Coordinates of C-alpha atoms and ligand atoms in Angstrom, one line a residue:
X13 CA 0.0 0.0 0.0
X14 CA 1.3 3.4 -0.9
X15 CA 2.2 5.7 2.0
X16 CA 1.1 8.7 0.0
X17 CA -2.1 10.4 1.4
X18 CA -4.5 12.5 -0.6
X19 CA -6.5 14.9 1.5
X20 CA -9.4 17.0 0.1
X21 CA -10.3 20.2 1.9
X22 CA -14.0 20.8 1.4
X23 CA -17.1 22.6 2.6
X24 CA -19.6 23.9 0.1
X25 CA -20.1 26.9 2.4
X26 CA -18.0 29.8 1.0
X27 CA -15.3 31.6 2.8
X28 CA -14.7 29.2 5.7
X29 CA -11.0 29.0 5.3
X30 CA -10.6 26.1 2.8
X31 CA -8.0 27.8 0.6
X32 CA -6.1 29.3 3.6
X33 CA -5.9 25.8 5.1
X34 CA -4.9 24.2 1.8
X35 CA -2.0 26.7 1.2
X36 CA -0.7 26.8 4.8
X37 CA -1.1 23.2 5.7
X38 CA 0.7 22.2 2.4
X39 CA 3.5 24.6 3.1
X40 CA 3.8 23.5 6.8
X41 CA 4.0 19.9 5.7
X42 CA 6.7 21.0 3.1
X43 CA 8.7 22.7 5.8
X44 CA 8.5 19.5 7.9
X45 CA 10.3 17.8 4.9
X46 CA 7.4 16.0 3.4
X47 CA 6.9 16.3 -0.4
X48 CA 3.6 17.9 -1.1
X49 CA 1.5 18.5 -4.2
X50 CA -1.3 21.1 -4.0
X51 CA -4.2 20.7 -6.4
X52 CA -6.2 23.8 -7.0
X53 CA -9.6 22.4 -7.9
X54 CA -11.6 25.7 -7.7
X55 CA -12.5 27.9 -10.7
X56 CA -11.7 30.9 -8.5
X57 CA -8.0 29.6 -8.4
X58 CA -7.4 31.3 -5.1
X59 CA -4.8 28.7 -4.0
X60 CA -2.8 29.5 -7.1
X61 CA -2.9 33.2 -6.8
X62 CA -2.5 32.9 -3.0
X63 CA 0.9 31.3 -3.6
X64 CA 1.9 34.1 -6.0
X65 CA 1.6 31.9 -9.1
X66 CA 0.4 33.4 -12.3
X67 CA -0.4 31.0 -15.1
X68 CA -0.4 32.0 -18.7
X69 CA -3.2 31.1 -21.1
X70 CA -1.5 28.0 -22.6
X71 CA -0.1 26.7 -19.3
X72 CA -1.3 23.3 -18.2
X73 CA -3.7 23.4 -15.2
X74 CA -6.1 21.2 -13.3
X75 CA -8.4 21.5 -16.4
X76 CA -5.9 19.2 -18.3
X77 CA -6.2 16.6 -15.5
X78 CA -9.9 16.5 -16.0
X79 CA -9.7 16.4 -19.8
X80 CA -7.2 13.5 -19.4
X81 CA -5.4 14.8 -22.5
X82 CA -2.0 15.5 -21.0
X83 CA 0.4 13.6 -19.0
X84 CA -0.4 14.6 -15.4
X85 CA 3.3 15.3 -14.8
X86 CA 3.3 18.2 -17.3
X87 CA 0.8 20.1 -15.2
X88 CA 3.0 20.4 -12.1
X89 CA 4.6 23.7 -11.3
X90 CA 7.2 24.6 -8.7
X91 CA 6.3 27.0 -5.9
X92 CA 8.7 29.2 -3.8
X93 CA 7.9 27.0 -0.7
X94 CA 10.3 24.1 0.1
X95 CA 9.0 20.7 -1.0
X96 CA 5.7 22.1 -2.3
X97 CA 4.6 21.8 -5.9
X98 CA 1.2 22.8 -7.4
X99 CA -1.1 22.0 -10.2
X100 CA -2.7 25.4 -10.7
X101 CA -6.4 26.1 -11.0
X102 CA -8.1 28.0 -13.8
X103 CA -11.3 29.8 -14.4
X104 CA -11.8 27.3 -17.2
X105 CA -12.7 24.7 -14.5
X106 CA -16.1 26.4 -14.4
X107 CA -16.8 25.0 -17.9
X108 CA -15.9 21.5 -16.7
X109 CA -18.2 21.9 -13.8
X110 CA -21.1 22.9 -16.1
X111 CA -20.5 20.5 -19.0
X112 CA -23.6 18.3 -19.1
X113 CA -21.6 15.5 -20.7
X114 CA -19.4 15.1 -17.6
X115 CA -20.5 12.3 -15.5
X116 CA -17.3 10.4 -14.9
X117 CA -16.5 10.9 -11.2
X118 CA -13.1 9.0 -11.4
X119 CA -11.3 11.5 -13.7
X120 CA -9.3 13.2 -11.1
X121 CA -8.5 10.0 -9.3
X122 CA -7.1 8.4 -12.5
X123 CA -4.9 11.5 -13.1
X124 CA -3.6 11.6 -9.5
X125 CA -3.0 7.8 -9.3
X126 CA 0.0 8.3 -11.7
X127 CA 1.4 11.0 -9.5
X128 CA 1.0 9.6 -6.0
X129 CA 4.3 7.8 -5.8
X130 CA 6.2 11.1 -6.1
X131 CA 4.5 12.7 -3.1
X132 CA 3.9 12.1 0.6
X133 CA 0.8 14.3 0.5
X134 CA -1.6 15.5 -2.2
X135 CA -3.8 18.3 -0.9
X136 CA -6.9 19.3 -2.9
X137 CA -8.4 22.7 -2.4
X138 CA -12.1 22.3 -3.3
X139 CA -14.5 25.0 -4.5
X140 CA -17.5 26.1 -2.4
X141 CA -19.9 23.7 -4.1
X142 CA -20.8 20.0 -4.1
X143 CA -20.7 19.8 -7.9
X144 CA -18.8 17.7 -10.3
X145 CA -15.3 19.0 -9.3
X146 CA -15.8 18.4 -5.6
X147 CA -17.3 14.9 -6.2
X148 CA -14.3 14.0 -8.3
X149 CA -12.1 15.2 -5.4
X150 CA -13.9 13.0 -2.9
X151 CA -13.5 10.0 -5.2
X152 CA -9.7 10.8 -5.5
X153 CA -9.2 11.4 -1.8
X154 CA -8.2 9.2 1.1
X155 CA -9.6 11.6 3.6
X156 CA -11.4 15.0 3.9
X157 CA -10.7 18.0 6.1
X158 CA -13.9 20.0 6.7
X159 CA -13.1 23.6 7.8
X160 CA -15.9 25.2 9.7
X161 CA -15.9 28.9 10.5
X162 CA -16.4 29.6 14.2
X163 CA -19.7 31.6 13.8
X164 CA -23.4 31.1 14.3
X165 CA -24.0 29.5 11.0
X166 CA -21.2 27.0 11.3
X167 CA -23.6 24.0 11.0
X168 CA -25.2 25.2 7.7
X169 CA -24.9 22.7 5.0
X170 CA -22.9 20.2 7.1
X171 CA -25.6 17.5 7.0
X172 CA -25.7 17.7 3.2
X173 CA -21.9 17.6 3.1
X174 CA -21.7 14.5 5.4
X175 CA -24.5 12.8 3.4
X176 CA -22.5 13.4 0.2
X177 CA -19.3 12.0 1.7
X178 CA -21.2 9.0 2.9
X179 CA -22.7 8.4 -0.5
X180 CA -19.3 8.6 -2.2
X181 CA -17.9 6.2 0.3
X182 CA -20.7 3.7 -0.3
X183 CA -20.6 3.9 -4.1
X184 CA -17.1 4.8 -5.2
X185 CA -14.5 5.0 -2.5
X186 CA -14.9 2.6 0.3
X187 CA -11.8 3.7 2.2
X188 CA -12.7 7.4 2.2
X189 CA -12.4 8.8 5.7
X190 CA -12.9 12.1 7.5
X191 CA -9.5 13.5 8.5
X192 CA -11.2 15.9 10.8
X193 CA -13.4 18.9 11.3
X194 CA -11.2 22.0 11.6
X195 CA -12.5 25.1 13.5
X196 CA -11.2 28.2 11.7
X197 CA -11.3 32.0 12.4
X198 CA -11.7 31.4 16.2
X199 CA -11.7 34.7 18.1
X200 CA -11.6 34.3 21.9
X201 CA -12.8 37.9 22.4
X202 CA -16.2 37.0 21.0
X203 CA -18.3 35.4 23.7
X204 CA -20.2 33.1 21.3
X205 CA -17.0 31.5 20.0
X206 CA -16.6 29.0 22.9
X207 CA -20.3 28.3 22.8
X208 CA -20.0 27.3 19.1
X209 CA -17.0 25.2 19.7
X210 CA -18.8 23.3 22.5
X211 CA -21.8 22.7 20.2
X212 CA -19.5 21.4 17.4
X213 CA -17.7 19.1 19.9
X214 CA -21.0 17.8 21.2
X215 CA -22.0 17.0 17.7
X216 CA -18.8 15.7 16.1
X217 CA -16.8 14.6 19.2
X218 CA -13.4 13.4 18.3
X219 CA -13.8 14.3 14.7
X220 CA -12.8 17.8 15.7
X221 CA -9.1 18.6 15.4
X222 CA -7.4 19.6 18.6
X223 CA -5.8 22.3 16.7
X224 CA -8.0 25.4 16.4
X225 CA -7.1 28.0 13.8
X226 CA -7.4 31.4 15.4
X227 CA -8.4 34.5 13.5
X228 CA -5.1 36.1 12.5
X229 CA -4.8 39.0 10.2
X230 CA -1.4 37.8 9.0
X231 CA -3.1 34.8 7.3
X232 CA -5.1 37.0 5.0
X233 CA -2.2 39.4 4.4
X234 CA 0.0 36.5 3.5
X235 CA -2.2 35.3 0.7
X236 CA -2.7 38.8 -0.7
X237 CA 1.1 39.0 -0.9
X238 CA 1.2 35.6 -2.7
X239 CA 3.0 33.9 0.3
X240 CA 2.3 31.1 2.7
X241 CA 2.1 32.2 6.3
X242 CA 5.5 30.5 7.0
X243 CA 7.2 32.8 4.4
X244 CA 5.3 35.9 5.3
X245 CA 5.4 35.8 9.1
X246 CA 6.8 32.7 10.7
X247 CA 6.3 34.0 14.2
X248 CA 2.6 34.7 13.8
X249 CA -0.1 32.7 15.6
X250 CA -1.4 31.6 12.1
X251 CA 2.0 30.1 11.4
X252 CA 2.0 28.2 14.7
X253 CA -1.6 27.0 14.2
X254 CA -0.9 25.5 10.8
X255 CA 2.3 23.9 12.0
X256 CA 0.4 22.3 14.9
X257 CA -2.3 21.1 12.4
X258 CA 0.3 19.5 10.2
X259 CA 1.8 17.8 13.3
X260 CA -1.6 16.5 14.4
X261 CA -2.1 15.0 11.0
X262 CA 1.3 13.4 11.0
X263 CA 0.8 11.9 14.4
X264 CA -2.5 10.4 13.2
X265 CA -0.9 9.0 10.1
X266 CA 1.9 7.5 12.2
X267 CA -0.6 5.9 14.6
X268 CA -2.7 4.8 11.5
X269 CA -5.7 6.1 13.5
X270 CA -8.9 5.9 11.7
X271 CA -11.7 8.3 12.6
X272 CA -14.9 6.5 13.5
X273 CA -16.5 7.5 10.2
X274 CA -18.2 4.2 9.6
X275 CA -19.8 4.2 13.0
X276 CA -20.6 7.8 13.5
X277 CA -21.9 9.0 10.2
X278 CA -25.1 7.0 10.3
X279 CA -25.7 8.5 13.7
X280 CA -24.9 12.0 12.6
X281 CA -27.2 11.5 9.6
X282 CA -30.1 10.2 11.5
X283 CA -32.0 13.5 11.3
X284 CA -31.1 14.2 7.7
X285 CA -33.6 13.7 5.0
X286 CA -31.3 14.8 2.3
X287 CA -31.7 13.1 -1.1
X288 CA -28.4 12.8 -2.8
X289 CA -29.1 12.6 -6.5
X290 CA -25.6 13.2 -7.9
X291 CA -25.4 9.6 -9.1
X292 CA -27.4 10.7 -12.0
X293 CA -25.8 14.1 -12.9
X294 CA -27.5 14.1 -16.3
X295 CA -30.9 14.1 -14.5
X296 CA -29.9 16.8 -12.1
X297 CA -28.6 19.0 -14.9
X298 CA -31.7 18.7 -17.0
X299 CA -33.5 20.8 -14.5
X300 CA -33.6 24.4 -15.2
X301 CA -31.0 24.8 -12.5
X302 CA -28.3 25.0 -15.1
X303 CA -30.0 27.5 -17.3
X304 CA -27.5 30.3 -18.2
X305 CA -28.5 33.6 -17.0
X306 CA -28.7 37.1 -18.3
X307 CA -28.9 39.9 -15.8
X308 CA -27.9 43.4 -16.3
X309 CA -25.6 45.0 -13.7
X310 CA -28.2 47.4 -12.7
X311 CA -30.7 44.7 -11.9
X312 CA -28.6 43.1 -9.1
X313 CA -30.3 45.0 -6.3
X314 CA -33.6 43.5 -7.4
X315 CA -32.4 40.2 -6.0
X316 CA -32.6 41.4 -2.4
X317 CA -35.6 39.8 -0.8
X318 CA -35.9 37.0 -3.4
X319 CA -36.2 33.4 -2.2
X320 CA -33.7 30.8 -3.3
X321 CA -36.3 29.4 -5.7
X322 CA -36.7 32.8 -7.3
X323 CA -33.0 33.2 -7.6
X324 CA -32.7 29.8 -9.3
X325 CA -35.5 30.8 -11.8
X326 CA -33.6 34.1 -12.6
X327 CA -30.0 32.9 -12.6
X328 CA -30.0 29.1 -12.5
X329 CA -28.3 27.2 -9.7
X330 CA -25.1 26.9 -11.7
X331 CA -22.6 25.4 -9.4
X332 CA -23.9 26.7 -6.2
X333 CA -25.1 24.4 -3.4
X334 CA -28.8 24.9 -2.7
X335 CA -28.2 24.4 1.0
X336 CA -25.4 27.0 1.3
X337 CA -26.2 30.5 2.3
X338 CA -23.6 32.1 0.0
X339 CA -24.0 31.7 -3.7
X340 CA -21.6 32.9 -6.4
X341 CA -22.1 33.6 -10.0
X342 CA -19.6 34.6 -12.6
X343 CA -20.9 37.6 -14.5
X344 CA -20.0 39.7 -17.6
X345 CA -18.7 36.9 -19.9
X346 CA -17.2 39.3 -22.4
X347 CA -14.8 41.3 -20.2
X348 CA -11.1 40.8 -20.5
X349 CA -9.3 37.5 -19.8
X350 CA -7.6 39.2 -16.9
X351 CA -10.6 40.3 -14.8
X352 CA -13.5 38.3 -13.8
X353 CA -16.5 39.7 -12.0
X354 CA -18.4 37.6 -9.5
X355 CA -21.7 38.2 -7.9
X356 CA -22.0 37.0 -4.4
X357 CA -25.4 36.5 -3.0
X358 CA -25.9 36.1 0.8
X359 CA -29.0 34.4 2.1
X360 CA -30.5 34.7 5.5
X361 CA -33.6 32.6 6.3
X362 CA -33.9 31.5 2.7
X363 CA -34.1 35.1 1.3
X364 CA -31.4 37.3 -0.2
X365 CA -30.2 39.6 2.5
X366 CA -27.2 41.2 0.8
X367 CA -25.3 41.1 -2.5
X368 CA -21.8 41.9 -3.3
X369 CA -19.8 42.3 -6.5
X370 CA -16.2 41.0 -6.3
X371 CA -13.6 41.4 -9.0
X372 CA -10.8 38.8 -9.3
X373 CA -7.7 39.4 -11.4
X374 CA -6.3 36.6 -13.4
X375 CA -3.0 36.8 -15.0
Ligands
LIG428 N1 -7.7 32.2 10.4 C1 -8.0 33.3 9.6 N2 -7.8 34.5 10.1 C2 -8.1 35.6 9.4 N3 -8.6 35.6 8.2 C3 -8.8 34.4 7.6 C4 -8.5 33.2 8.3 N4 -8.8 32.2 7.5 C5 -9.2 32.7 6.3 N5 -9.2 34.0 6.4 C6 -9.7 35.0 5.4 O1 -11.0 34.7 5.1 C7 -11.3 34.8 3.7 C8 -11.9 33.5 3.3 O2 -10.9 32.5 3.5 P1 -10.6 31.4 2.3 O3 -10.4 32.0 1.0 O4 -9.5 30.5 2.8 O5 -12.0 30.6 2.4 P2 -12.5 29.5 1.3 O6 -13.4 28.6 2.1 O7 -11.4 29.0 0.5 O8 -13.4 30.4 0.4 P3 -14.2 30.0 -0.9 O9 -15.3 29.2 -0.5 O10 -14.5 31.2 -1.6 O11 -13.2 29.1 -1.7 C9 -10.0 35.2 3.1 O12 -10.0 36.6 2.9 C10 -9.0 34.7 4.0 O13 -7.8 35.5 3.9
LIG429 MG1 -11.2 28.8 -1.5

């Protein structure tokens, strides 16, 4: 059995610290002398830009792994972090997510199988969705880290996520395990923080990592400078937290400890009535969910107050998760290759509370 371990970092809820964890856990493992490959499986490609990597149009990316055209080796790029290589992400991944012909969930696994022997760890940064790309990551992974932000809505979408993991385990990847639930952006000054941690512990027990990632401004500064936290500010709390996390994962690997996924998931899922229909992606995608949308910039404000159903009728579900409270749409198809505008929609109690336009630069 190969000693290499593939870990997907996933939560369909947006902005919970997936990418921050992917970058800094990977670089911490690299510093500890393990060879690591980071896979940026998110169309936003934040893990790529967060490590200061700029891909050119004709560079190989994760897209080529999914198209199975290229030798997977050709897609690997060096990073400035020791022992860390990356297969960069690309906005073109969004096309793969939406391509109705895609139904093969083993594409990424097949591509990574040929690379495993070169690395101690392969870390996959997933997008905030439970679509085709993330399902492929679950099929390819040995285990999953679920970051949850320490805030009131921490539990949102977790049942659906666990039900999806369970289904992939049953149908495609019987050894899939949960590496752990990682509490992120903990702030001890906020009185509700400890309450939320206690609730999470009650629910997930020893699935919660002992390491808790505190809110630390250096972490967000580091990625805006295209650095890992270990390069940017090695004495920061963020740096210590991610080094501790990597050690906790190493210890677990050494002890070959398995989380009690098999036992606990059915219990956790007892209350869940989720229907997981991804096994027939064709059927899912025939719904008007995937209808392309046309919405003028000036109309965005009209979304405020709409229900999720109404937003789907207007914009399609695209690759958002219906259970998440933050949805994202790429807008203005015809703008330059270098700038992409995204519309973020924030729901509260099933209606749009707030919208935000974000601009990402791609180079
Ligand atoms: N521990 C932390 N302390 C302070 N800021 C953080 C921390 N973790 C993440 N952030 C910041 O929060 C924002 C969201 O984090 P990140 O991009 O890692 O989340 P994500 O789950 O990958 O988001 P998405 O769902 O869009 O992919 C970023 O601006 C990041 O810099
Ligand atoms: Mg991310």
